[in-house]
Amino acid sequence: MTETALEFRNVTKSFDGVPVVKEISFRVGACSIYGLVGCNGAGKTTLLKMAAGIYKPDRGSVLADGEDVFDNAAVRGRLFFVPDDLYFPLGATVRSMARFYADYYPAFQEKTLQNILNLFGLDSKKPLRGFSKGMQRQAEIALGLSTHPKYLLLDETFDGLDPQKREFVRKLLLEYAAENDASILIASHNLPELANLCDHIGLVNGKRLTMDCDVNDVSRDYIKVRAVFGAPLSTEQLDAIHAASRKDEGVSATFVFHGNYETERPKLDALAPLAVDEFALTLEEIFLSEMEDKDYDVTKIFES
Amino acid sequence: MTSQRFSSRKPARRDFLRALGEAFPFALLVALPLIWKLPFETSLFLRSSETASVHSAFGLFVEGDVFLVTACLVAAGVLLALRLFAFCFRKNSVNVFFSAGLLRKTLYRNRVLAGLLALAAAILVPLSVDLAMNVASFGGSAYVFKTFLYLVAALFAVALSGFSIGVLVSTVSGHLIEAAAATGLITAVPQLIVSLLGLVDRFMLKGNALENVVTGTDNKLRMLCSLLSPYGFLDSLGGEDGEAALTVGRVIDKGCELSFTRSLVLPVCVWFVLGAGLLVAGAVLFRRRKVENAGSVGLFALPGNVIGTAAFLFVALLLSEYIVYSYDVTFESYDELYVFERLFYHNAAAIGLCLALAGAAVFCLVQFVVRRNVKRFLKTLPVAGCLVLFTVLAVLSGPTGHYGAYNRLPAHDAIQSVSFHNVESTGVFTTEFLPDYSGEFYAFESDADSDVQLAEDLFTLLHDAKPYDGKSERTVCGVSFRLKDGTQVARTFTICDRETQEAFARKLFDSEYMDRYLQRRFLAAAEAAGSAPPESGSDNYNEQELRDYLNIFYTAGDWYLLGGDGLFNGCRVSDGVAGTLTVDPDKVTVVDDKRGLFEALCADYSAISYDEVYTPADRPLAILTCEENVETAYSADRVFAPDGVAEEAAGGSGAGHGDTGTCGREKRFDLTPQMTHTLAFLKTHGYTPSPYDGKVKSAFVTTEKLSLSGACGMIDGTWQSGYDETVFDAFWKFPEGLVSAAFVYSDSLLPFNDEGRMKPDAPMTTRLDLLKTVYSDAGSPLEEITDPKAASALYARSFPFYDTYGDDGRYLYVVFDDSTLVSAYLPASAATIS
């Protein structure tokens, strides 16, 4: 990782006594795009809001270039948060919102805004509430990027965007981070998008950060192996192979190994498989394999 | 599109300007009630030719609607605060503002400053315009400018109270509706508590009930209210010493300015400190604010219940007060008190019960809707039960004075001063010397220990008297106590037994209180004698009103000494036997030294007893009366010319209460031989009463004993008293009064046209013939005594008025040889005709 720009240090946050995130620590480097993934309610937005200085962590701290973000005007002046729930006052237009953000963000650049609006094809004079959800999100991204933040925090940015605009946004963010040496922290469910955008991924699961790794490394660490045997094996035989996950399918079994495939392969070979196929995992498969509650059996739900 | 130059500005400054932009439109809410009450109404006031001469600096504002304006200011302050901190109540705006490059304290400071500036401008502008208008009209003075500054400070403090509470609530609340409701309740809570205490004090402890008026507010409660309640803040203007400040034109007077200042300084200072404290607390809480509660409610759940219950109780008490108030109005509107009195007791109980049940039902419904859970709802039933009980107690206590409040004599040590009043009488006493009662004006307050003791004795006397039965004659009289806590409790009783009525009057008249009271009346009259009466609207007009209420024998005109046949023409007025004053101008003597006359009268009335005044053994030697009475007699329409003697009658004036020359406002004195000081004074000044030398020719006596249900009398061509049902109805139905009544009774006998005036060509009749006809038609013809000796003997046993001699005697009409007709009363013991 490059030089640290944003750092979460043992951050814990509870709402009404119910913990949302526990002891989470990770770093976002300068000129880096960090993707936060996790199931619904995992605490991704809470982490983003703590990074934006909106929420104060119950314990721990969020640092930007070594300074605590919470109630720090200097840091927050260099930070922009694009939330999932956008704020557009009644009758607001891109123009009026630009004036608004210009008041609060000294680095606001009109030219940047205009360029992005041209790219998206948005009219700055039309009321934002008349825009579609995707257009509103495009406008907010444009406004956010026009403030030239050093830290850009994005929550579900790709929701509602059509494929073309997703690509625009992806390229914009990549370009912005590279050109401005900015740090981008993005929370999303869209794993393929994150895979193409982020250089780092963090998985929030069970209120904790269960995975924090480089996107390029993660594919190397995970491997899926499908083995076919001459006859069905007993559970004891299969349990002898330590895999991150396993799926039994009669005479065949599918294993996901996380960094221990080399040590477990001899055990597999000892069971005399007829065939062994190795596959690279997609980010989504890795995400699912790391989730705590997996293999829901939904086949009997609708039985009468 | 935004230009580059915007981006170079400082966020804190830009945020402040944005807050100002949001605040000023809402500041109009603050300004509107002030514009309405100050420049607008002042301009109307100044344009009025009638009032333009009155110095009115800010008087219109202070005069009325103080509570309304105060409430508007508080509400506007609250709304302004909620508007400025509205961004705290939505998740999306929280995201933007709390992640922007501003410290929380900067966000807070900018909005508070913007709000305060907007409030200041909204108050200063209308007041400055009003100041300019006042200065332009009346010229500048130190008092005007002082008043201006005090008002600015007071109004700002009022608005600040609402604003600061609104800000404080906004810093912790998560939802706009929750914040608005919580702020409204929090601002109202002190008022609710104080009102609750006040109502309990008035209704339950002091018995503000039927005929028991408790006025004023306990000093401590008033102070508490002005200190703690934003809404009750400016009520201190109408406080103990603020009475004058409420009067138009008095605000800028030096004396009033002092009380005005005194009543405002403490609450203003307290609220400035309190407001500042709330804003500081808000700053601390805003920095610690957990913005994650944005958009959610529930923060004030527990206080909300408490406040809701308090609000419910307040409404219940308010309703009971409204009932009392509305029924009091009913009483004021009708003379036939007893009819409504009966209805009232039944209705009050029924309404009270209905209100209690309705209130409990509403409470249960609201609780059920809010809780949506049967078990939780059932837990609230005991609360509803308590509310019902409390409402029933409050409602019943209010109108009926139950629980002993009505019967309770204030504690001796709590009494500051006492006064006595006599509201009305249906012909039992002539009350010209008893203190009159009108509205909140009490005749004469005394703090002497002996008078306090007298008040306690009279209270006991009246309280133990026979309850009013709604039928017979009655007297409404009472005792009022001004308590040391600033309230005044008037205990009024309707009594109908003669013994109690007479005992009340006798004790009062023979008391030291009465001596002091008469001294004040006579000496004040002496001081006023000779000076011109104040004109309506002038500075001294209020003083004149006060004198009237004090029943001062004041008149700018002359006082006359009547002797000879003037004695008979001026029979004392009463409901039973009354004579309208008719004066022959050639037979009156003008008394020049009015001051000396009043001093002499004062000395006499202080010295002689109740019996010597009201049941004198001797006929009066002379009558002193004032120009007003004489003028009244001469300006009236000519009605009769009996026996060729030119006489004038006060047509239509009647003998009802309240007219000149009637009870309570009588301006005449019968000079009996016991009034040695006055007689000596008159003798010294060369005024010697001339005895009447007419000879009794004949007499007429009513054949039945007088009874209130059947007798009627007619003197000088007008009905003096009509207890016959037909005449009674006619008497009250026609505004023309007694003449019309006579016309309705028997138009064939009287020379009147349809307007109650004399027909030009109608045959003239004598007053005596008229009397005979009326009594004959009433089924009780007069019995004539033709023997002059017998008639003279009867006359010797008669009295000029009947009230204090009983009500079972007869009327006597005596005819003298010069055709003078005199009415008199024969007590039962003296009514035997031999």
GROMACS .gro file of N, CA, C and O in nm, chain A residues 125-218:
model
  376
  125LYS      N    1  -2.958   2.381  -1.514
  125LYS     CA    2  -3.063   2.474  -1.475
  125LYS      C    3  -3.194   2.404  -1.438
  125LYS      O    4  -3.288   2.469  -1.393
  126LYS      N    5  -3.199   2.277  -1.461
  126LYS     CA    6  -3.325   2.206  -1.433
  126LYS      C    7  -3.330   2.163  -1.285
  126LYS      O    8  -3.226   2.129  -1.227
  127PRO      N    9  -3.451   2.163  -1.230
  127PRO     CA   10  -3.463   2.122  -1.089
  127PRO      C   11  -3.416   1.978  -1.070
  127PRO      O   12  -3.455   1.889  -1.146
  128LEU      N   13  -3.336   1.959  -0.969
  128LEU     CA   14  -3.279   1.826  -0.946
  128LEU      C   15  -3.384   1.724  -0.906
  128LEU      O   16  -3.368   1.604  -0.931
  129ARG      N   17  -3.491   1.774  -0.842
  129ARG     CA   18  -3.593   1.678  -0.799
  129ARG      C   19  -3.670   1.621  -0.918
  129ARG      O   20  -3.744   1.525  -0.903
  130GLY      N   21  -3.655   1.686  -1.034
  130GLY     CA   22  -3.717   1.633  -1.155
  130GLY      C   23  -3.628   1.529  -1.222
  130GLY      O   24  -3.671   1.464  -1.318
  131PHE      N   25  -3.507   1.514  -1.176
  131PHE     CA   26  -3.414   1.417  -1.235
  131PHE      C   27  -3.449   1.276  -1.187
  131PHE      O   28  -3.507   1.256  -1.081
  132SER      N   29  -3.404   1.179  -1.269
  132SER     CA   30  -3.417   1.040  -1.225
  132SER      C   31  -3.314   1.015  -1.115
  132SER      O   32  -3.222   1.097  -1.094
  133LYS      N   33  -3.328   0.901  -1.049
  133LYS     CA   34  -3.236   0.870  -0.940
  133LYS      C   35  -3.092   0.865  -0.992
  133LYS      O   36  -2.998   0.918  -0.928
  134GLY      N   37  -3.075   0.803  -1.109
  134GLY     CA   38  -2.940   0.793  -1.166
  134GLY      C   39  -2.884   0.928  -1.203
  134GLY      O   40  -2.765   0.957  -1.179
  135MET      N   41  -2.969   1.014  -1.258
  135MET     CA   42  -2.922   1.148  -1.296
  135MET      C   43  -2.885   1.230  -1.172
  135MET      O   44  -2.789   1.307  -1.173
  136GLN      N   45  -2.968   1.214  -1.068
  136GLN     CA   46  -2.936   1.285  -0.944
  136GLN      C   47  -2.800   1.240  -0.891
  136GLN      O   48  -2.719   1.321  -0.845
  137ARG      N   49  -2.777   1.110  -0.902
  137ARG     CA   50  -2.649   1.058  -0.851
  137ARG      C   51  -2.533   1.110  -0.936
  137ARG      O   52  -2.427   1.146  -0.883
  138GLN      N   53  -2.556   1.116  -1.067
  138GLN     CA   54  -2.451   1.171  -1.155
  138GLN      C   55  -2.421   1.316  -1.117
  138GLN      O   56  -2.304   1.358  -1.111
  139ALA      N   57  -2.530   1.392  -1.092
  139ALA     CA   58  -2.511   1.533  -1.056
  139ALA      C   59  -2.432   1.546  -0.927
  139ALA      O   60  -2.342   1.632  -0.914
  140GLU      N   61  -2.466   1.461  -0.830
  140GLU     CA   62  -2.398   1.469  -0.701
  140GLU      C   63  -2.250   1.431  -0.716
  140GLU      O   64  -2.163   1.493  -0.653
  141ILE      N   65  -2.224   1.329  -0.799
  141ILE     CA   66  -2.084   1.291  -0.822
  141ILE      C   67  -2.009   1.407  -0.887
  141ILE      O   68  -1.895   1.439  -0.850
  142ALA      N   69  -2.076   1.471  -0.983
  142ALA     CA   70  -2.013   1.584  -1.050
  142ALA      C   71  -1.983   1.696  -0.952
  142ALA      O   72  -1.874   1.756  -0.952
  143LEU      N   73  -2.083   1.724  -0.864
  143LEU     CA   74  -2.063   1.831  -0.766
  143LEU      C   75  -1.950   1.793  -0.669
  143LEU      O   76  -1.867   1.876  -0.633
  144GLY      N   77  -1.950   1.667  -0.629
  144GLY     CA   78  -1.847   1.623  -0.535
  144GLY      C   79  -1.708   1.633  -0.594
  144GLY      O   80  -1.614   1.682  -0.527
  145LEU      N   81  -1.695   1.587  -0.716
  145LEU     CA   82  -1.562   1.592  -0.780
  145LEU      C   83  -1.518   1.736  -0.805
  145LEU      O   84  -1.399   1.767  -0.804
  146SER      N   85  -1.618   1.827  -0.824
  146SER     CA   86  -1.584   1.967  -0.849
  146SER      C   87  -1.527   2.035  -0.724
  146SER      O   88  -1.468   2.143  -0.733
  147THR      N   89  -1.551   1.976  -0.609
  147THR     CA   90  -1.493   2.035  -0.487
  147THR      C   91  -1.347   1.994  -0.471
  147THR      O   92  -1.281   2.036  -0.376
  148HIS      N   93  -1.301   1.910  -0.561
  148HIS     CA   94  -1.162   1.864  -0.560
  148HIS      C   95  -1.119   1.813  -0.423
  148HIS      O   96  -1.022   1.862  -0.363
  149PRO      N   97  -1.192   1.714  -0.372
  149PRO     CA   98  -1.158   1.664  -0.238
  149PRO      C   99  -1.034   1.577  -0.241
  149PRO      O  100  -1.006   1.510  -0.340
  150LYS      N  101  -0.965   1.579  -0.131
  150LYS     CA  102  -0.852   1.487  -0.119
  150LYS      C  103  -0.903   1.350  -0.078
  150LYS      O  104  -0.841   1.248  -0.108
  151TYR      N  105  -1.015   1.352  -0.008
  151TYR     CA  106  -1.076   1.227   0.036
  151TYR      C  107  -1.218   1.226  -0.018
  151TYR      O  108  -1.299   1.313   0.017
  152LEU      N  109  -1.247   1.128  -0.097
  152LEU     CA  110  -1.381   1.119  -0.154
  152LEU      C  111  -1.447   0.992  -0.099
  152LEU      O  112  -1.392   0.882  -0.112
  153LEU      N  113  -1.561   1.012  -0.040
  153LEU     CA  114  -1.631   0.901   0.023
  153LEU      C  115  -1.760   0.877  -0.055
  153LEU      O  116  -1.842   0.970  -0.068
  154LEU      N  117  -1.777   0.759  -0.104
  154LEU     CA  118  -1.891   0.731  -0.191
  154LEU      C  119  -1.971   0.614  -0.135
  154LEU      O  120  -1.914   0.509  -0.104
  155ASP      N  121  -2.103   0.634  -0.123
  155ASP     CA  122  -2.189   0.529  -0.071
  155ASP      C  123  -2.284   0.483  -0.181
  155ASP      O  124  -2.368   0.561  -0.228
  156GLU      N  125  -2.270   0.359  -0.222
  156GLU     CA  126  -2.355   0.300  -0.326
  156GLU      C  127  -2.361   0.389  -0.450
  156GLU      O  128  -2.467   0.422  -0.502
  157THR      N  129  -2.249   0.429  -0.496
  157THR     CA  130  -2.240   0.526  -0.604
  157THR      C  131  -2.298   0.475  -0.734
  157THR      O  132  -2.352   0.552  -0.814
  158PHE      N  133  -2.289   0.346  -0.756
  158PHE     CA  134  -2.329   0.295  -0.886
  158PHE      C  135  -2.477   0.260  -0.893
  158PHE      O  136  -2.525   0.220  -0.998
  159ASP      N  137  -2.547   0.273  -0.780
  159ASP     CA  138  -2.689   0.242  -0.780
  159ASP      C  139  -2.762   0.333  -0.877
  159ASP      O  140  -2.751   0.457  -0.870
  160GLY      N  141  -2.842   0.277  -0.961
  160GLY     CA  142  -2.925   0.356  -1.051
  160GLY      C  143  -2.855   0.404  -1.176
  160GLY      O  144  -2.919   0.470  -1.260
  161LEU      N  145  -2.730   0.377  -1.189
  161LEU     CA  146  -2.660   0.423  -1.309
  161LEU      C  147  -2.670   0.317  -1.419
  161LEU      O  148  -2.660   0.197  -1.392
  162ASP      N  149  -2.686   0.367  -1.541
  162ASP     CA  150  -2.689   0.273  -1.651
  162ASP      C  151  -2.545   0.229  -1.681
  162ASP      O  152  -2.448   0.290  -1.633
  163PRO      N  153  -2.527   0.120  -1.756
  163PRO     CA  154  -2.392   0.068  -1.780
  163PRO      C  155  -2.295   0.171  -1.836
  163PRO      O  156  -2.177   0.175  -1.799
  164GLN      N  157  -2.347   0.255  -1.924
  164GLN     CA  158  -2.258   0.355  -1.984
  164GLN      C  159  -2.208   0.453  -1.879
  164GLN      O  160  -2.090   0.485  -1.871
  165LYS      N  161  -2.304   0.501  -1.795
  165LYS     CA  162  -2.267   0.598  -1.693
  165LYS      C  163  -2.178   0.533  -1.587
  165LYS      O  164  -2.090   0.598  -1.529
  166ARG      N  165  -2.200   0.403  -1.563
  166ARG     CA  166  -2.113   0.334  -1.468
  166ARG      C  167  -1.968   0.338  -1.518
  166ARG      O  168  -1.875   0.360  -1.441
  167GLU      N  169  -1.957   0.316  -1.642
  167GLU     CA  170  -1.824   0.316  -1.699
  167GLU      C  171  -1.762   0.455  -1.692
  167GLU      O  172  -1.644   0.471  -1.658
  168PHE      N  173  -1.847   0.556  -1.722
  168PHE     CA  174  -1.799   0.695  -1.711
  168PHE      C  175  -1.750   0.722  -1.569
  168PHE      O  176  -1.643   0.778  -1.547
  169VAL      N  177  -1.835   0.683  -1.477
  169VAL     CA  178  -1.803   0.712  -1.337
  169VAL      C  179  -1.676   0.638  -1.297
  169VAL      O  180  -1.588   0.693  -1.229
  170ARG      N  181  -1.668   0.511  -1.337
  170ARG     CA  182  -1.549   0.433  -1.301
  170ARG      C  183  -1.422   0.501  -1.352
  170ARG      O  184  -1.324   0.519  -1.278
  171LYS      N  185  -1.429   0.541  -1.479
  171LYS     CA  186  -1.311   0.605  -1.538
  171LYS      C  187  -1.281   0.740  -1.470
  171LYS      O  188  -1.167   0.776  -1.447
  172LEU      N  189  -1.391   0.810  -1.440
  172LEU     CA  190  -1.373   0.941  -1.374
  172LEU      C  191  -1.300   0.925  -1.241
  172LEU      O  192  -1.207   1.000  -1.209
  173LEU      N  193  -1.347   0.827  -1.165
  173LEU     CA  194  -1.288   0.807  -1.033
  173LEU      C  195  -1.142   0.763  -1.043
  173LEU      O  196  -1.056   0.810  -0.968
  174LEU      N  197  -1.117   0.673  -1.136
  174LEU     CA  198  -0.979   0.629  -1.156
  174LEU      C  199  -0.890   0.746  -1.196
  174LEU      O  200  -0.780   0.766  -1.143
  175GLU      N  201  -0.943   0.825  -1.289
  175GLU     CA  202  -0.866   0.939  -1.339
  175GLU      C  203  -0.843   1.040  -1.227
  175GLU      O  204  -0.734   1.095  -1.211
  176TYR      N  205  -0.955   1.065  -1.150
  176TYR     CA  206  -0.946   1.166  -1.044
  176TYR      C  207  -0.842   1.125  -0.939
  176TYR      O  208  -0.760   1.206  -0.895
  177ALA      N  209  -0.850   0.999  -0.897
  177ALA     CA  210  -0.758   0.951  -0.794
  177ALA      C  211  -0.613   0.962  -0.842
  177ALA      O  212  -0.524   1.003  -0.767
  178ALA      N  213  -0.594   0.927  -0.966
  178ALA     CA  214  -0.458   0.930  -1.020
  178ALA      C  215  -0.408   1.072  -1.036
  178ALA      O  216  -0.295   1.105  -0.998
  179GLU      N  217  -0.492   1.159  -1.089
  179GLU     CA  218  -0.451   1.296  -1.118
  179GLU      C  219  -0.434   1.380  -0.993
  179GLU      O  220  -0.349   1.468  -0.987
  180ASN      N  221  -0.520   1.355  -0.894
  180ASN     CA  222  -0.519   1.442  -0.776
  180ASN      C  223  -0.457   1.377  -0.653
  180ASN      O  224  -0.466   1.434  -0.544
  181ASP      N  225  -0.405   1.259  -0.671
  181ASP     CA  226  -0.343   1.189  -0.559
  181ASP      C  227  -0.444   1.173  -0.446
  181ASP      O  228  -0.412   1.188  -0.327
  182ALA      N  229  -0.568   1.146  -0.487
  182ALA     CA  230  -0.678   1.143  -0.389
  182ALA      C  231  -0.702   1.002  -0.339
  182ALA      O  232  -0.663   0.904  -0.403
  183SER      N  233  -0.767   0.995  -0.224
  183SER     CA  234  -0.806   0.866  -0.167
  183SER      C  235  -0.957   0.854  -0.179
  183SER      O  236  -1.031   0.945  -0.140
  184ILE      N  237  -1.000   0.744  -0.231
  184ILE     CA  238  -1.144   0.722  -0.248
  184ILE      C  239  -1.184   0.599  -0.170
  184ILE      O  240  -1.125   0.492  -0.184
  185LEU      N  241  -1.286   0.618  -0.087
  185LEU     CA  242  -1.340   0.506  -0.011
  185LEU      C  243  -1.482   0.486  -0.060
  185LEU      O  244  -1.566   0.578  -0.051
  186ILE      N  245  -1.510   0.369  -0.112
  186ILE     CA  246  -1.639   0.347  -0.175
  186ILE      C  247  -1.704   0.222  -0.118
  186ILE      O  248  -1.640   0.118  -0.105
  187ALA      N  249  -1.829   0.238  -0.080
  187ALA     CA  250  -1.905   0.124  -0.028
  187ALA      C  251  -2.005   0.083  -0.133
  187ALA      O  252  -2.074   0.168  -0.190
  188SER      N  253  -2.012  -0.047  -0.158
  188SER     CA  254  -2.104  -0.091  -0.263
  188SER      C  255  -2.133  -0.239  -0.249
  188SER      O  256  -2.056  -0.315  -0.189
  189HIS      N  257  -2.247  -0.278  -0.310
  189HIS     CA  258  -2.278  -0.421  -0.322
  189HIS      C  259  -2.232  -0.473  -0.459
  189HIS      O  260  -2.232  -0.592  -0.480
  190ASN      N  261  -2.200  -0.382  -0.545
  190ASN     CA  262  -2.168  -0.421  -0.682
  190ASN      C  263  -2.023  -0.466  -0.691
  190ASN      O  264  -1.932  -0.388  -0.722
  191LEU      N  265  -2.003  -0.595  -0.665
  191LEU     CA  266  -1.866  -0.646  -0.657
  191LEU      C  267  -1.791  -0.640  -0.789
  191LEU      O  268  -1.672  -0.606  -0.791
  192PRO      N  269  -1.857  -0.670  -0.901
  192PRO     CA  270  -1.782  -0.661  -1.027
  192PRO      C  271  -1.730  -0.520  -1.052
  192PRO      O  272  -1.617  -0.501  -1.099
  193GLU      N  273  -1.814  -0.420  -1.018
  193GLU     CA  274  -1.770  -0.282  -1.038
  193GLU      C  275  -1.649  -0.252  -0.949
  193GLU      O  276  -1.552  -0.189  -0.991
  194LEU      N  277  -1.660  -0.296  -0.824
  194LEU     CA  278  -1.550  -0.270  -0.731
  194LEU      C  279  -1.422  -0.341  -0.778
  194LEU      O  280  -1.312  -0.288  -0.764
  195ALA      N  281  -1.443  -0.463  -0.831
  195ALA     CA  282  -1.326  -0.538  -0.876
  195ALA      C  283  -1.252  -0.464  -0.986
  195ALA      O  284  -1.128  -0.466  -0.993
  196ASN      N  285  -1.330  -0.397  -1.068
  196ASN     CA  286  -1.269  -0.322  -1.177
  196ASN      C  287  -1.216  -0.186  -1.136
  196ASN      O  288  -1.145  -0.122  -1.212
  197LEU      N  289  -1.260  -0.139  -1.019
  197LEU     CA  290  -1.229  -0.002  -0.978
  197LEU      C  291  -1.125   0.005  -0.866
  197LEU      O  292  -1.032   0.086  -0.871
  198CYS      N  293  -1.145  -0.082  -0.767
  198CYS     CA  294  -1.065  -0.066  -0.645
  198CYS      C  295  -0.931  -0.137  -0.654
  198CYS      O  296  -0.916  -0.238  -0.722
  199ASP      N  297  -0.839  -0.080  -0.581
  199ASP     CA  298  -0.713  -0.153  -0.567
  199ASP      C  299  -0.710  -0.229  -0.436
  199ASP      O  300  -0.629  -0.319  -0.417
  200HIS      N  301  -0.798  -0.191  -0.346
  200HIS     CA  302  -0.809  -0.263  -0.220
  200HIS      C  303  -0.956  -0.293  -0.191
  200HIS      O  304  -1.043  -0.214  -0.229
  201ILE      N  305  -0.978  -0.401  -0.120
  201ILE     CA  306  -1.115  -0.440  -0.084
  201ILE      C  307  -1.117  -0.475   0.065
  201ILE      O  308  -1.026  -0.542   0.114
  202GLY      N  309  -1.222  -0.428   0.130
  202GLY     CA  310  -1.242  -0.467   0.269
  202GLY      C  311  -1.379  -0.529   0.283
  202GLY      O  312  -1.477  -0.473   0.232
  203LEU      N  313  -1.389  -0.638   0.351
  203LEU     CA  314  -1.518  -0.705   0.369
  203LEU      C  315  -1.562  -0.688   0.515
  203LEU      O  316  -1.490  -0.727   0.607
  204VAL      N  317  -1.676  -0.627   0.530
  204VAL     CA  318  -1.731  -0.608   0.664
  204VAL      C  319  -1.835  -0.717   0.686
  204VAL      O  320  -1.933  -0.726   0.613
  205ASN      N  321  -1.811  -0.798   0.786
  205ASN     CA  322  -1.903  -0.907   0.812
  205ASN      C  323  -1.906  -0.933   0.962
  205ASN      O  324  -1.803  -0.936   1.028
  206GLY      N  325  -2.026  -0.951   1.011
  206GLY     CA  326  -2.038  -0.974   1.155
  206GLY      C  327  -1.982  -0.859   1.236
  206GLY      O  328  -1.918  -0.879   1.339
  207LYS      N  329  -2.007  -0.738   1.188
  207LYS     CA  330  -1.966  -0.614   1.255
  207LYS      C  331  -1.815  -0.594   1.257
  207LYS      O  332  -1.765  -0.502   1.319
  208ARG      N  333  -1.745  -0.684   1.192
  208ARG     CA  334  -1.599  -0.671   1.190
  208ARG      C  335  -1.549  -0.673   1.047
  208ARG      O  336  -1.619  -0.717   0.958
  209LEU      N  337  -1.429  -0.627   1.033
  209LEU     CA  338  -1.366  -0.632   0.900
  209LEU      C  339  -1.299  -0.769   0.889
  209LEU      O  340  -1.197  -0.798   0.954
  210THR      N  341  -1.360  -0.854   0.808
  210THR     CA  342  -1.308  -0.992   0.801
  210THR      C  343  -1.208  -1.010   0.689
  210THR      O  344  -1.141  -1.114   0.681
  211MET      N  345  -1.201  -0.914   0.602
  211MET     CA  346  -1.105  -0.927   0.493
  211MET      C  347  -1.057  -0.788   0.453
  211MET      O  348  -1.137  -0.697   0.441
  212ASP      N  349  -0.932  -0.771   0.435
  212ASP     CA  350  -0.875  -0.644   0.392
  212ASP      C  351  -0.754  -0.677   0.305
  212ASP      O  352  -0.648  -0.716   0.356
  213CYS      N  353  -0.770  -0.667   0.176
  213CYS     CA  354  -0.660  -0.714   0.093
  213CYS      C  355  -0.653  -0.640  -0.040
  213CYS      O  356  -0.746  -0.571  -0.079
  214ASP      N  357  -0.544  -0.658  -0.106
  214ASP     CA  358  -0.525  -0.603  -0.240
  214ASP      C  359  -0.607  -0.687  -0.338
  214ASP      O  360  -0.610  -0.808  -0.328
  215VAL      N  361  -0.671  -0.620  -0.431
  215VAL     CA  362  -0.758  -0.691  -0.524
  215VAL      C  363  -0.678  -0.794  -0.605
  215VAL      O  364  -0.724  -0.905  -0.632
  216ASN      N  365  -0.560  -0.759  -0.643
  216ASN     CA  366  -0.479  -0.849  -0.724
  216ASN      C  367  -0.435  -0.971  -0.643
  216ASN      O  368  -0.427  -1.081  -0.694
  217ASP      N  369  -0.408  -0.951  -0.514
  217ASP     CA  370  -0.362  -1.062  -0.431
  217ASP      C  371  -0.474  -1.158  -0.397
  217ASP      O  372  -0.454  -1.278  -0.384
  218VAL      N  373  -0.593  -1.105  -0.384
  218VAL     CA  374  -0.703  -1.187  -0.335
  218VAL      C  375  -0.733  -1.302  -0.430
  218VAL      O  376  -0.764  -1.414  -0.390
   0.00000   0.00000   0.00000
